[in-house]
């Protein structure tokens, strides 16, 4: 349970807020590269950390992320002309480059130097992993560019999608790092029915509805595990990483050849863009489900999202890119819940694992009142994340460097495995979770 002041600190992300100042110390996912596919293509609107922005790809290929409004009379630059290395406001023709400088002011006398004194907000950008990242913090504090393993593999080895979630970023993050809800929210069976005993995950769900959650702090956030008993077989362990402030790395399918993850990026205090990543380890052949639709034996992708069927994030059926990436199953249509399906087949009656996530997280309200919560032992990852975030806020306020800024997370991997009951998971899985020399944890059956 948090105090109201702590809840406000964690959830408010606009300019000048404590959490906003913290988040601006990291590279922020701003858009997918294909949203501005070629030089001089149309600009797009984005909202990050409470700021209205536009993104555009200049003639020279560089991507600009700049304030959304012209410095002249505040007209929106989404209507602008992206041409000749700048975006031109259609109201009076003022033009700004990707660094925010006014480079042309045709409505002023030709001899005027007024344009040299005019700027709009602009943020440095890099492209990595099919994502445009913006740095919105103090220039002198700019960290090294993001270099997760998934950003370095070939495009054939990764897929990424995004979706607008209509609640505060912390609700979405906490739902993602919570391992205990899997048996229930994502349950493929109604109460009283068993899962498939021929799979490790099925046996674990049948034997244990209350996993043991263990957290190991690190210099980037923490690594953590959800541990479920398999009786005489040992323990079924899923190892994850939480990387400050909004990134989770989790086991892929199968976990010995790939990984998945999410980034929960605040648009403002009450809205979030969720990026969903899936990638194959570079030493492995690309998964069939990470291929283009024309090459895959099973057509599971929509456009460039490369999102596995069942998650509820595929562009087209699940997410509408033309409507700010809003989910097609949402609060307005009650997520298309099927009560008969809920009664006979699944725990929720809602189709799509991440649709189920969004349904319960958005149902908590735009900003959940955490002063009324009652947290249990399986909420350990959530409790630790809140403490880490609050401590990082204080560190930045005191002039220090927050965790996760230094590039210590580049080689991280996630994994699920079965371990003997008397084996400590962190020591056994450390070689694969951190890609260091040593015995490798076995893959699950």
Short mmCIF file of C-alpha atoms in Angstrom, two decimals:
data_model
loop_
_atom_site.label_atom_id
_atom_site.label_comp_id
_atom_site.label_asym_id
_atom_site.label_seq_id
_atom_site.Cartn_x
_atom_site.Cartn_y
_atom_site.Cartn_z
CA UNK A 1 0.00 0.00 0.00
CA UNK A 2 1.28 3.45 -0.95
CA UNK A 3 0.53 6.86 0.46
CA UNK A 4 -1.34 9.25 -1.80
CA UNK A 5 1.82 11.33 -2.17
CA UNK A 6 3.83 8.29 -3.27
CA UNK A 7 1.14 7.28 -5.74
CA UNK A 8 1.14 10.77 -7.24
CA UNK A 9 4.94 10.73 -7.48
CA UNK A 10 4.96 7.41 -9.34
CA UNK A 11 2.12 8.24 -11.74
CA UNK A 12 2.59 11.89 -12.76
CA UNK A 13 5.04 12.12 -15.66
CA UNK A 14 4.71 15.60 -17.18
CA UNK A 15 7.51 18.17 -17.47
CA UNK A 16 8.83 19.21 -14.08
CA UNK A 17 7.32 16.30 -12.14
CA UNK A 18 9.67 14.04 -10.14
CA UNK A 19 8.85 10.93 -12.19
CA UNK A 20 8.90 12.94 -15.40
CA UNK A 21 12.39 14.18 -14.57
CA UNK A 22 13.51 10.60 -13.90
CA UNK A 23 12.06 9.21 -17.13
CA UNK A 24 13.65 11.95 -19.20
CA UNK A 25 17.05 10.55 -18.23
CA UNK A 26 16.45 7.50 -20.46
CA UNK A 27 15.98 7.01 -24.19
CA UNK A 28 12.21 6.97 -24.68
CA UNK A 29 10.57 4.76 -27.34
CA UNK A 30 8.78 7.33 -29.50
CA UNK A 31 7.46 5.48 -32.56
CA UNK A 32 8.02 2.51 -34.85
CA UNK A 33 10.38 3.26 -37.71
CA UNK A 34 7.83 2.25 -40.33
CA UNK A 35 5.47 5.00 -39.14
CA UNK A 36 7.74 7.48 -40.95
CA UNK A 37 8.88 5.09 -43.66
CA UNK A 38 10.80 7.31 -46.06
CA UNK A 39 12.27 10.80 -46.42
CA UNK A 40 9.64 13.53 -46.74
CA UNK A 41 6.82 11.13 -45.83
CA UNK A 42 3.90 12.60 -43.85
CA UNK A 43 4.56 13.58 -40.22
CA UNK A 44 2.86 11.72 -37.37
CA UNK A 45 1.57 12.91 -34.01
CA UNK A 46 2.93 11.36 -30.84
CA UNK A 47 2.55 12.09 -27.16
CA UNK A 48 5.34 11.33 -24.70
CA UNK A 49 5.52 12.14 -21.01
CA UNK A 50 2.72 14.65 -21.30
CA UNK A 51 4.23 16.49 -24.28
CA UNK A 52 2.49 16.83 -27.66
CA UNK A 53 5.04 16.14 -30.40
CA UNK A 54 5.32 15.37 -34.09
CA UNK A 55 7.80 13.00 -35.70
CA UNK A 56 8.98 13.24 -39.30
CA UNK A 57 11.76 11.88 -41.48
CA UNK A 58 13.75 14.61 -43.19
CA UNK A 59 14.99 14.54 -46.75
CA UNK A 60 18.42 13.44 -45.47
CA UNK A 61 16.85 10.47 -43.64
CA UNK A 62 17.20 11.82 -40.12
CA UNK A 63 14.15 11.61 -37.86
CA UNK A 64 12.94 14.67 -36.02
CA UNK A 65 10.86 14.58 -32.85
CA UNK A 66 9.79 18.17 -32.20
CA UNK A 67 7.14 20.18 -30.41
CA UNK A 68 3.79 19.82 -32.12
CA UNK A 69 3.01 23.53 -32.46
CA UNK A 70 4.48 26.23 -34.63
CA UNK A 71 6.28 28.96 -32.70
CA UNK A 72 4.37 31.64 -34.62
CA UNK A 73 0.68 31.26 -33.77
CA UNK A 74 0.62 27.73 -32.27
CA UNK A 75 -0.87 25.97 -35.29
CA UNK A 76 -0.35 22.20 -35.21
CA UNK A 77 2.53 20.94 -37.34
CA UNK A 78 0.78 17.65 -38.13
CA UNK A 79 -0.83 19.58 -40.99
CA UNK A 80 2.60 20.71 -42.15
CA UNK A 81 4.54 19.95 -45.32
CA UNK A 82 7.55 17.70 -44.77
CA UNK A 83 9.94 18.90 -47.46
CA UNK A 84 13.59 19.77 -48.10
CA UNK A 85 14.92 18.86 -44.64
CA UNK A 86 12.22 20.44 -42.54
CA UNK A 87 8.56 20.59 -41.66
CA UNK A 88 6.74 23.68 -42.90
CA UNK A 89 3.68 25.05 -41.11
CA UNK A 90 0.83 25.46 -43.58
CA UNK A 91 -0.50 28.58 -41.79
CA UNK A 92 2.24 31.08 -42.68
CA UNK A 93 4.99 28.88 -44.11
CA UNK A 94 7.42 28.89 -41.20
CA UNK A 95 9.74 25.90 -41.47
CA UNK A 96 11.63 23.97 -38.77
CA UNK A 97 14.34 21.33 -39.06
CA UNK A 98 14.73 18.22 -36.92
CA UNK A 99 16.76 20.18 -34.38
CA UNK A 100 13.91 22.66 -33.85
CA UNK A 101 15.58 25.59 -35.61
CA UNK A 102 13.45 27.84 -37.79
CA UNK A 103 15.17 27.63 -41.18
CA UNK A 104 12.69 29.61 -43.26
CA UNK A 105 10.22 32.40 -42.51
CA UNK A 106 8.70 33.50 -45.83
CA UNK A 107 6.07 35.70 -44.19
CA UNK A 108 8.81 38.04 -42.88
CA UNK A 109 10.93 40.47 -44.94
CA UNK A 110 13.77 38.76 -46.78
CA UNK A 111 16.41 40.83 -44.96
CA UNK A 112 15.02 39.91 -41.51
CA UNK A 113 17.10 37.71 -39.20
CA UNK A 114 14.10 37.00 -36.98
CA UNK A 115 14.08 33.31 -37.94
CA UNK A 116 17.51 32.86 -36.37
CA UNK A 117 15.98 33.67 -32.98
CA UNK A 118 13.08 31.21 -33.19
CA UNK A 119 13.11 27.57 -32.10
CA UNK A 120 10.61 24.90 -31.12
CA UNK A 121 11.34 22.06 -28.68
CA UNK A 122 13.32 19.25 -30.33
CA UNK A 123 14.82 16.04 -29.02
CA UNK A 124 17.75 13.92 -30.25
CA UNK A 125 16.73 10.63 -31.83
CA UNK A 126 18.30 7.29 -32.70
CA UNK A 127 16.84 4.28 -34.49
CA UNK A 128 17.43 0.79 -33.14
CA UNK A 129 15.47 -2.42 -33.49
CA UNK A 130 12.82 -0.86 -35.71
CA UNK A 131 12.06 1.75 -33.05
CA UNK A 132 12.65 5.51 -33.02
CA UNK A 133 13.97 6.55 -29.60
CA UNK A 134 14.04 10.12 -28.30
CA UNK A 135 16.09 11.59 -25.48
CA UNK A 136 14.11 14.28 -23.65
CA UNK A 137 16.42 15.03 -20.73
CA UNK A 138 19.34 17.38 -20.02
CA UNK A 139 21.76 17.28 -22.99
CA UNK A 140 24.79 16.88 -20.76
CA UNK A 141 23.22 13.76 -19.16
CA UNK A 142 22.42 11.93 -22.41
CA UNK A 143 23.24 8.21 -21.98
CA UNK A 144 24.56 5.75 -24.53
CA UNK A 145 21.96 4.72 -27.13
CA UNK A 146 19.76 1.72 -26.32
CA UNK A 147 21.37 -1.55 -27.37
CA UNK A 148 19.26 -4.44 -26.15
CA UNK A 149 19.95 -7.79 -27.77
CA UNK A 150 16.66 -7.59 -29.69
CA UNK A 151 17.73 -4.29 -31.26
CA UNK A 152 20.85 -5.93 -32.70
CA UNK A 153 19.44 -9.06 -34.34
CA UNK A 154 18.47 -9.05 -38.04
CA UNK A 155 14.96 -7.91 -38.87
CA UNK A 156 14.15 -11.52 -39.76
CA UNK A 157 14.77 -12.45 -36.12
CA UNK A 158 12.46 -9.97 -34.42
CA UNK A 159 8.92 -8.64 -34.38
CA UNK A 160 7.52 -5.59 -32.64
CA UNK A 161 4.05 -4.14 -32.22
CA UNK A 162 2.47 -1.44 -30.12
CA UNK A 163 -0.94 -0.65 -28.66
CA UNK A 164 -2.54 2.26 -26.82
CA UNK A 165 -3.58 1.36 -23.28
CA UNK A 166 -6.02 3.69 -21.54
CA UNK A 167 -4.60 3.83 -18.03
CA UNK A 168 -1.56 5.03 -16.14
CA UNK A 169 1.77 3.50 -17.12
CA UNK A 170 2.40 2.03 -13.65
CA UNK A 171 -0.75 -0.10 -13.79
CA UNK A 172 0.43 -1.58 -17.07
CA UNK A 173 3.99 -2.15 -15.82
CA UNK A 174 2.82 -3.77 -12.59
CA UNK A 175 0.50 -6.05 -14.51
CA UNK A 176 3.39 -7.14 -16.69
CA UNK A 177 5.85 -7.94 -13.91
CA UNK A 178 3.18 -9.76 -11.89
CA UNK A 179 3.73 -13.49 -12.49
CA UNK A 180 1.00 -14.79 -10.19
CA UNK A 181 -1.99 -13.81 -12.33
CA UNK A 182 -1.10 -16.21 -15.14
CA UNK A 183 -3.07 -19.13 -13.67
CA UNK A 184 -6.18 -17.01 -13.42
CA UNK A 185 -6.41 -14.09 -15.83
CA UNK A 186 -4.77 -16.03 -18.67
CA UNK A 187 -6.25 -19.35 -17.65
CA UNK A 188 -7.34 -21.41 -20.62
CA UNK A 189 -9.68 -23.37 -18.39
CA UNK A 190 -12.63 -22.44 -16.19
CA UNK A 191 -12.35 -23.26 -12.46
CA UNK A 192 -12.12 -26.98 -11.68
CA UNK A 193 -10.67 -28.10 -15.02
CA UNK A 194 -7.08 -29.31 -15.42
CA UNK A 195 -4.39 -28.14 -17.79
CA UNK A 196 -2.46 -30.47 -20.07
CA UNK A 197 -0.25 -32.69 -17.89
CA UNK A 198 1.93 -33.45 -20.93
CA UNK A 199 3.52 -29.98 -20.73
CA UNK A 200 5.67 -28.57 -17.96
CA UNK A 201 3.66 -25.36 -17.79
CA UNK A 202 0.42 -27.34 -17.61
CA UNK A 203 1.67 -29.55 -14.80
CA UNK A 204 2.93 -26.50 -12.91
CA UNK A 205 -0.45 -24.76 -13.20
CA UNK A 206 -2.26 -27.87 -12.00
CA UNK A 207 -0.02 -28.24 -8.97
CA UNK A 208 0.47 -24.62 -7.90
CA UNK A 209 -1.75 -21.57 -8.22
CA UNK A 210 0.49 -19.52 -5.94
CA UNK A 211 4.05 -19.21 -7.28
CA UNK A 212 6.92 -18.15 -5.08
CA UNK A 213 8.25 -14.80 -6.32
CA UNK A 214 11.91 -14.00 -5.67
CA UNK A 215 13.65 -10.75 -6.60
CA UNK A 216 17.39 -10.07 -6.94
CA UNK A 217 18.28 -6.34 -7.18
CA UNK A 218 20.74 -5.29 -9.90
CA UNK A 219 22.28 -2.06 -11.14
CA UNK A 220 19.66 -1.80 -13.91
CA UNK A 221 16.57 -2.73 -11.84
CA UNK A 222 16.25 -6.37 -10.88
CA UNK A 223 16.03 -9.94 -12.09
CA UNK A 224 13.23 -12.04 -10.71
CA UNK A 225 11.63 -15.46 -10.93
CA UNK A 226 8.24 -17.08 -10.61
CA UNK A 227 8.77 -20.52 -9.08
CA UNK A 228 6.09 -23.23 -9.26
CA UNK A 229 6.42 -26.68 -7.76
CA UNK A 230 6.33 -29.79 -9.93
CA UNK A 231 6.33 -32.18 -6.99
CA UNK A 232 8.97 -34.87 -7.43
CA UNK A 233 10.12 -33.29 -10.72
CA UNK A 234 11.47 -30.23 -8.94
CA UNK A 235 10.54 -26.61 -9.64
CA UNK A 236 9.36 -24.92 -12.82
CA UNK A 237 11.17 -21.56 -12.88
CA UNK A 238 10.56 -18.59 -15.17
CA UNK A 239 13.36 -16.04 -15.01
CA UNK A 240 12.71 -12.40 -15.99
CA UNK A 241 14.42 -9.01 -15.94
CA UNK A 242 12.93 -5.63 -15.14
CA UNK A 243 15.08 -2.85 -16.59
CA UNK A 244 14.46 0.71 -15.42
CA UNK A 245 12.11 2.31 -15.83
CA UNK A 246 9.58 0.58 -18.14
CA UNK A 247 11.13 -2.50 -19.74
CA UNK A 248 10.54 -6.20 -19.05
CA UNK A 249 12.32 -9.16 -20.63
CA UNK A 250 10.51 -12.48 -20.30
CA UNK A 251 10.94 -16.02 -21.66
CA UNK A 252 9.95 -16.59 -25.26
CA UNK A 253 8.44 -19.68 -26.85
CA UNK A 254 10.55 -21.79 -26.80
CA UNK A 255 12.66 -20.03 -24.21
CA UNK A 256 15.95 -21.64 -25.27
CA UNK A 257 15.83 -19.97 -28.68
CA UNK A 258 14.20 -16.59 -28.11
CA UNK A 259 12.77 -14.04 -25.71
CA UNK A 260 9.96 -11.53 -25.51
CA UNK A 261 9.37 -8.28 -23.72
CA UNK A 262 7.30 -5.16 -23.21
CA UNK A 263 7.98 -1.45 -22.82
CA UNK A 264 5.25 0.52 -21.03
CA UNK A 265 5.81 4.11 -22.14
CA UNK A 266 3.67 6.93 -20.68
CA UNK A 267 1.88 9.15 -23.15
CA UNK A 268 0.63 11.20 -20.22
CA UNK A 269 -0.59 10.52 -16.68
CA UNK A 270 -3.57 8.46 -17.85
CA UNK A 271 -2.51 6.83 -21.13
CA UNK A 272 0.27 4.44 -22.12
CA UNK A 273 1.77 3.05 -25.31
CA UNK A 274 2.79 -0.58 -24.84
CA UNK A 275 5.50 -1.95 -27.14
CA UNK A 276 5.60 -5.74 -27.49
CA UNK A 277 8.84 -7.38 -28.66
CA UNK A 278 9.60 -10.94 -29.73
CA UNK A 279 12.97 -12.05 -31.03
CA UNK A 280 15.05 -15.09 -31.85
CA UNK A 281 18.54 -15.30 -30.38
CA UNK A 282 21.12 -14.37 -33.05
CA UNK A 283 22.76 -17.82 -32.99
CA UNK A 284 19.41 -19.47 -33.78
CA UNK A 285 17.51 -19.73 -37.05
CA UNK A 286 14.61 -17.31 -37.33
CA UNK A 287 11.39 -18.72 -35.94
CA UNK A 288 8.74 -19.54 -38.50
CA UNK A 289 6.39 -17.12 -36.74
CA UNK A 290 8.93 -14.30 -37.11
CA UNK A 291 8.97 -14.54 -40.90
CA UNK A 292 7.06 -12.41 -43.38
CA UNK A 293 3.57 -13.78 -44.07
CA UNK A 294 4.58 -14.80 -47.60
CA UNK A 295 7.40 -16.96 -46.23
CA UNK A 296 5.82 -18.48 -43.14
CA UNK A 297 4.00 -21.80 -43.30
CA UNK A 298 1.31 -20.38 -41.01
CA UNK A 299 0.01 -16.83 -41.73
CA UNK A 300 0.17 -15.34 -38.26
CA UNK A 301 1.35 -11.78 -38.94
CA UNK A 302 -0.54 -8.63 -39.84
CA UNK A 303 1.44 -5.97 -41.72
CA UNK A 304 4.78 -5.40 -40.00
CA UNK A 305 3.67 -6.09 -36.45
CA UNK A 306 4.96 -9.67 -36.41
CA UNK A 307 2.83 -10.44 -33.42
CA UNK A 308 1.93 -14.06 -32.56
CA UNK A 309 -1.70 -15.03 -32.79
CA UNK A 310 -3.41 -15.11 -29.41
CA UNK A 311 -1.69 -12.14 -27.77
CA UNK A 312 -4.24 -9.61 -28.99
CA UNK A 313 -1.72 -7.13 -30.43
CA UNK A 314 -1.74 -7.88 -34.17
CA UNK A 315 -2.29 -4.91 -36.46
CA UNK A 316 -5.56 -5.31 -38.28
CA UNK A 317 -7.77 -7.61 -36.24
CA UNK A 318 -6.54 -6.52 -32.78
CA UNK A 319 -5.05 -3.02 -33.10
CA UNK A 320 -5.97 -0.18 -35.46
CA UNK A 321 -2.84 1.84 -36.40
CA UNK A 322 -5.03 4.47 -38.07
CA UNK A 323 -6.78 5.16 -34.74
CA UNK A 324 -3.66 5.93 -32.68
CA UNK A 325 -3.04 2.19 -32.24
CA UNK A 326 -6.22 1.72 -30.25
CA UNK A 327 -7.24 -1.85 -29.48
CA UNK A 328 -10.30 -3.07 -31.35
CA UNK A 329 -11.43 -4.87 -28.18
CA UNK A 330 -11.64 -2.10 -25.60
CA UNK A 331 -13.63 -0.64 -22.73
CA UNK A 332 -16.28 0.79 -25.07
CA UNK A 333 -17.26 -2.66 -26.36
CA UNK A 334 -16.47 -4.44 -23.06
CA UNK A 335 -13.52 -6.15 -24.75
CA UNK A 336 -16.09 -8.30 -26.61
CA UNK A 337 -16.38 -10.56 -23.58
CA UNK A 338 -18.14 -13.86 -24.29
CA UNK A 339 -19.92 -15.07 -21.14
CA UNK A 340 -20.60 -18.50 -22.63
CA UNK A 341 -16.89 -18.87 -23.40
CA UNK A 342 -16.14 -17.81 -19.83
CA UNK A 343 -18.51 -20.44 -18.49
CA UNK A 344 -17.25 -23.34 -20.59
CA UNK A 345 -13.77 -22.70 -21.95
CA UNK A 346 -11.66 -19.88 -20.45
CA UNK A 347 -11.36 -18.09 -17.14
CA UNK A 348 -12.29 -14.63 -18.48
CA UNK A 349 -14.26 -15.07 -21.69
CA UNK A 350 -12.00 -12.41 -23.23
CA UNK A 351 -9.88 -13.42 -26.22
CA UNK A 352 -6.19 -12.49 -26.29
CA UNK A 353 -3.75 -12.61 -23.39
CA UNK A 354 -2.82 -8.93 -23.60
CA UNK A 355 -6.46 -7.97 -24.16
CA UNK A 356 -7.14 -9.68 -20.84
CA UNK A 357 -4.32 -7.63 -19.31
CA UNK A 358 -5.71 -4.39 -20.67
CA UNK A 359 -9.24 -5.21 -19.52
CA UNK A 360 -8.36 -5.63 -15.85
CA UNK A 361 -5.74 -2.88 -15.76
CA UNK A 362 -8.01 -0.32 -17.42
CA UNK A 363 -10.86 -1.40 -15.12
CA UNK A 364 -8.82 -0.11 -12.16
CA UNK A 365 -9.39 3.46 -13.37
CA UNK A 366 -7.12 5.91 -15.14
CA UNK A 367 -4.93 6.08 -12.01
CA UNK A 368 -5.56 3.35 -9.45
CA UNK A 369 -5.94 4.41 -5.82
CA UNK A 370 -3.08 2.42 -4.34
CA UNK A 371 -3.83 3.66 -0.83
CA UNK A 372 -6.65 1.09 -0.75
CA UNK A 373 -4.61 -1.94 -1.86
CA UNK A 374 -3.82 -5.05 0.16
CA UNK A 375 -0.68 -6.64 -1.25
CA UNK A 376 0.41 -10.22 -0.60
CA UNK A 377 3.57 -12.31 -0.87
CA UNK A 378 3.14 -12.87 -4.62
CA UNK A 379 3.27 -9.08 -5.13
CA UNK A 380 6.95 -8.99 -4.23
CA UNK A 381 8.07 -7.88 -7.72
CA UNK A 382 5.56 -5.01 -7.67
CA UNK A 383 6.63 -3.86 -4.21
CA UNK A 384 10.30 -3.91 -5.21
CA UNK A 385 9.63 -1.98 -8.42
CA UNK A 386 7.83 0.78 -6.53
CA UNK A 387 10.65 1.07 -4.01
CA UNK A 388 13.26 1.16 -6.77
CA UNK A 389 11.37 3.84 -8.70
CA UNK A 390 10.85 6.02 -5.64
CA UNK A 391 14.52 5.67 -4.70
CA UNK A 392 15.54 6.58 -8.27
CA UNK A 393 13.34 9.68 -8.15
CA UNK A 394 15.18 10.78 -5.01
CA UNK A 395 18.55 10.02 -6.62
CA UNK A 396 17.78 12.28 -9.58
CA UNK A 397 16.44 15.02 -7.31
CA UNK A 398 19.75 14.87 -5.42
CA UNK A 399 21.76 15.20 -8.63
CA UNK A 400 22.72 11.55 -9.00
CA UNK A 401 22.64 8.96 -11.78
CA UNK A 402 19.58 6.68 -11.84
CA UNK A 403 19.87 2.90 -12.33
CA UNK A 404 19.58 1.48 -15.83
CA UNK A 405 21.22 4.46 -17.54
CA UNK A 406 24.65 2.82 -17.76
CA UNK A 407 24.82 0.11 -20.46
CA UNK A 408 24.93 -2.92 -18.18
CA UNK A 409 21.82 -4.60 -19.60
CA UNK A 410 22.94 -5.25 -23.18
CA UNK A 411 23.52 -9.02 -22.84
CA UNK A 412 20.52 -9.94 -20.70
CA UNK A 413 18.34 -12.92 -21.61
CA UNK A 414 15.32 -14.54 -20.02
CA UNK A 415 14.66 -18.24 -19.59
CA UNK A 416 12.31 -20.84 -18.18
CA UNK A 417 13.57 -24.19 -16.95
CA UNK A 418 13.02 -27.06 -14.52
CA UNK A 419 15.43 -27.25 -11.59
CA UNK A 420 15.81 -29.75 -8.75
CA UNK A 421 13.96 -28.57 -5.67
CA UNK A 422 17.21 -28.14 -3.72
CA UNK A 423 18.92 -25.95 -6.38
CA UNK A 424 18.92 -22.17 -5.95
CA UNK A 425 17.46 -20.71 -9.14
CA UNK A 426 19.55 -17.56 -9.42
CA UNK A 427 22.93 -19.27 -9.25
CA UNK A 428 21.80 -22.04 -11.59
CA UNK A 429 20.32 -19.67 -14.17
CA UNK A 430 22.84 -16.83 -13.92
CA UNK A 431 24.96 -18.05 -16.86
CA UNK A 432 22.06 -17.84 -19.31
CA UNK A 433 20.25 -14.85 -17.77
CA UNK A 434 23.42 -12.76 -18.00
CA UNK A 435 25.25 -14.66 -20.80
CA UNK A 436 28.33 -15.40 -18.73
CA UNK A 437 30.55 -18.48 -18.76
CA UNK A 438 29.36 -21.43 -16.73
CA UNK A 439 26.94 -24.34 -16.86
CA UNK A 440 23.75 -23.56 -18.75
CA UNK A 441 20.33 -24.21 -17.26
CA UNK A 442 18.46 -26.92 -19.18
CA UNK A 443 15.52 -26.12 -21.42
CA UNK A 444 12.03 -27.12 -20.40
CA UNK A 445 10.44 -30.18 -21.95
#
